[in-house]
Coordinates of C-alpha atoms in Angstrom, one line a residue:
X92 CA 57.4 16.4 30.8
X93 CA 55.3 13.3 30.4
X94 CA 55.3 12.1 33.7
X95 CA 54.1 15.7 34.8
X96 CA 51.7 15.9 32.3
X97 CA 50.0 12.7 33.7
X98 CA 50.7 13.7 37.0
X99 CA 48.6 17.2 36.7
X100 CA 46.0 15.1 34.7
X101 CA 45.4 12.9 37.6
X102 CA 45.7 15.2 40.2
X103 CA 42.8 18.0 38.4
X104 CA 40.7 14.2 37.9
X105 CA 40.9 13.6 41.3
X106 CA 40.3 17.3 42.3
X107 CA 37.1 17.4 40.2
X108 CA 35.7 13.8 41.6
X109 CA 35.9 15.2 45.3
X110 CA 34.1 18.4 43.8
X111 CA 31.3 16.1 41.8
X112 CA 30.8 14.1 45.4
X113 CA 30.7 17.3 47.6
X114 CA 28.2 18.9 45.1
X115 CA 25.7 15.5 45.0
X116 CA 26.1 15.1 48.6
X117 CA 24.9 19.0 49.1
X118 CA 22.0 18.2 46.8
X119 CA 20.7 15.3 48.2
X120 CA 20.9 16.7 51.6
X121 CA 19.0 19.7 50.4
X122 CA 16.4 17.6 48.3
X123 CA 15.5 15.0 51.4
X124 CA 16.1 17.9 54.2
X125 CA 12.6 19.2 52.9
X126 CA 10.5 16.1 53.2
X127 CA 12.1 15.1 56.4
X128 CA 11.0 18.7 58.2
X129 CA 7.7 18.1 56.8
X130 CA 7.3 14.6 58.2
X131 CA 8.0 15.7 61.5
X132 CA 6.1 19.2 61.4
X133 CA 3.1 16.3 60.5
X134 CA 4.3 13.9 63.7
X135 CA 4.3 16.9 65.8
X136 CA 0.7 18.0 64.9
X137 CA -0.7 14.6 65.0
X138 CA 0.8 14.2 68.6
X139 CA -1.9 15.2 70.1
X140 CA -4.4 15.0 67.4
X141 CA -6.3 11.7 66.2
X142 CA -4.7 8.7 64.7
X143 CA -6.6 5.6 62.3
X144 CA -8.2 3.8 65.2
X145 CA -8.9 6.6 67.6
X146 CA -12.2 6.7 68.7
X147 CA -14.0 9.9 68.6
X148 CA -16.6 11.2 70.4
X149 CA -20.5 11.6 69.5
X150 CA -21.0 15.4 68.7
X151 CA -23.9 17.1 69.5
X152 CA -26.1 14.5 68.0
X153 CA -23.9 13.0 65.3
X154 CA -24.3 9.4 65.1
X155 CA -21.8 7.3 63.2
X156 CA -24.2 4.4 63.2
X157 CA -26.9 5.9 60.8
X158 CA -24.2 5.9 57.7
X159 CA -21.3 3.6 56.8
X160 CA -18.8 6.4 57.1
X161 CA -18.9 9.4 58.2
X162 CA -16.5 12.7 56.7
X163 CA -16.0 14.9 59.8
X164 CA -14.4 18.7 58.2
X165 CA -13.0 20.9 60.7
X166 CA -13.3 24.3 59.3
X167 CA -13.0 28.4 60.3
X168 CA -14.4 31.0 58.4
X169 CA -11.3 32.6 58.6
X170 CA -9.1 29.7 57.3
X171 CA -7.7 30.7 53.9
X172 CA -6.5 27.0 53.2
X173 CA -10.5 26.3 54.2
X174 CA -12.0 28.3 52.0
X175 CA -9.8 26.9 49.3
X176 CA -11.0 23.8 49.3
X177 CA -14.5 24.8 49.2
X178 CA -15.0 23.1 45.9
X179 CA -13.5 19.9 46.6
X180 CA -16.4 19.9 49.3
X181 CA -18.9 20.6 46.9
X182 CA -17.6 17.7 44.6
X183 CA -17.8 15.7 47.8
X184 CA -21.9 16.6 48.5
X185 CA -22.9 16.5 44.9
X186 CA -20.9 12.9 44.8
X187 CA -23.0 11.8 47.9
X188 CA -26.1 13.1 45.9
X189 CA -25.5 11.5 43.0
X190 CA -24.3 8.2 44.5
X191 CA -26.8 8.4 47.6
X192 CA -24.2 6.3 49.7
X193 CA -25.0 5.8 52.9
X194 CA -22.2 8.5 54.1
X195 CA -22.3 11.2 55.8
X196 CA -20.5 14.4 56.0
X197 CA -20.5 16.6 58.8
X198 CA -19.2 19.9 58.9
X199 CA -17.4 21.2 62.4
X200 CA -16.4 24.3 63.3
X201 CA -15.5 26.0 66.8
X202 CA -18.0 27.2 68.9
X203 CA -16.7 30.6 69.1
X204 CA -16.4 31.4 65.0
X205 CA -20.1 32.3 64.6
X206 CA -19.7 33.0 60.9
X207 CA -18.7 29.7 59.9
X208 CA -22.4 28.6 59.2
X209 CA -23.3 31.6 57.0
X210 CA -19.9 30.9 55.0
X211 CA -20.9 27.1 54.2
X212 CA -24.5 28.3 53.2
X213 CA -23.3 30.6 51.0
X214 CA -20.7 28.4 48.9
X215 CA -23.6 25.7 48.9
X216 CA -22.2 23.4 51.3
X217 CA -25.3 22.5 53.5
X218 CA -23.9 19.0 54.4
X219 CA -25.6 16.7 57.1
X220 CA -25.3 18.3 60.5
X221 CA -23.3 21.5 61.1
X222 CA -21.8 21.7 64.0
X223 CA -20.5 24.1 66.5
X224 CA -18.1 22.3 69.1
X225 CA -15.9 23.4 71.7
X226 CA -12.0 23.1 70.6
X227 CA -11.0 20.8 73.2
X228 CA -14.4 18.6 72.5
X229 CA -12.6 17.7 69.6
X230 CA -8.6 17.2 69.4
X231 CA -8.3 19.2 66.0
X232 CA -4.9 22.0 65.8
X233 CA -5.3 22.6 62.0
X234 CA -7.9 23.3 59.7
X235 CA -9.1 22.5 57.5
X236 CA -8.6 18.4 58.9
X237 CA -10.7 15.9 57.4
X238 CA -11.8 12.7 59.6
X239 CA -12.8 9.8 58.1
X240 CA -14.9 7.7 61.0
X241 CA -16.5 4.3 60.7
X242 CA -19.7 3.1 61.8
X243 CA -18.3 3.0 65.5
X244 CA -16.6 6.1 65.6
X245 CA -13.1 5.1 64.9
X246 CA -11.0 7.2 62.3
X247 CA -10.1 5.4 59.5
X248 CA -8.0 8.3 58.0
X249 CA -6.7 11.4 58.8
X250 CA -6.2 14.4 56.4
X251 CA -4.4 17.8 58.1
X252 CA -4.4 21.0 55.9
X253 CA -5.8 21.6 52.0
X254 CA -5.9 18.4 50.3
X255 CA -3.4 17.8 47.5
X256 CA -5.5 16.2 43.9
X257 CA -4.3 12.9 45.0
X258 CA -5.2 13.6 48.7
X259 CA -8.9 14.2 46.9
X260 CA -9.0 11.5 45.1
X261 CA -7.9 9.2 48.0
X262 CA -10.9 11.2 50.4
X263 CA -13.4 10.4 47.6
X264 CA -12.4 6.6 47.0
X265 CA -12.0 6.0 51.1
X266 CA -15.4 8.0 51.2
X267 CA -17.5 6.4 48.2
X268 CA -16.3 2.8 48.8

């Protein structure tokens, strides 16, 4: 009866490991299959988006040499995510104010959404220039995206979608530095 006994206690040990190790494999696959889509839902945006050390074109009169960095926002009117982070902007400009920096920030938005302007106005977000731009004048498949450009045009930082609190912070330490 003994030898059974420690047989049927071995065998229901060794029955429960492989369950323990099935059941932490199937959580780790579902914990890290998350992030992984995400990274690559990122990659396949910024495929044809801008990268740090693109350079981007002078819009309709912007020019990055008048501040040491320039905040280029991409926004619609009819961007839910946009209008979201309408007081992170405001933060942003009454920063600038307070700080008077030598940055600039720039709102975009495409040509064709003709209530964009009105919208900013009437959150209080009159930045620098607004401006209108053609979609393909500027390689942008997500709003809101934040730009960060240096003196010569190059982006030093790319933000795609709302801005998380630490994304924030990091725009407003890259920004203010």
């Amino acid at each position: 009866v003994s030898v059974t006994l420690s047989k049927a206690v071995s065998f229901a040990a060794d029955v429960a490991a492989v369950i323990l190790c099935v059941g932490v494999a199937a959580y780790l696959l579902r914990s890290t299959a998350p992030r992984k889509a995400a990274t690559d839902e990122r990659e396949r945006v910024l495929a044809g988006s801008y990268r740090p050390g693109d350079a981007v074109p002078s819009l309709l009169g912007v020019d990055y040499t008048d501040a040491h960095r320039t905040l280029l926002i991409v926004t619609r009117s009819n961007c839910s995510f946009c209008l979201a982070s309408f007081p992170f902007y405001q933060r942003l400009l009454a920063e600038k104010q307070r700080t008077r920096k030598p940055v600039r920030i720039v709102f975009l938005s495409p040509r064709e959404d003709i209530g964009a302007s009105e919208l900013l106005r009437a959150h209080r977000l009159e930045a620098d220039p607004m401006v209108s731009h053609a979609p393909r004048e500027l390689r942008v498949r997500v709003t809101p995206t934040l730009l960060l450009v240096d003196r010569l045009g190059q982006v030093i930082n790319v933000w795609l979608g709302q801005a998380t609190p630490r994304d924030e912070v990091d725009i407003q330490s890259k920004l203010f530095q």
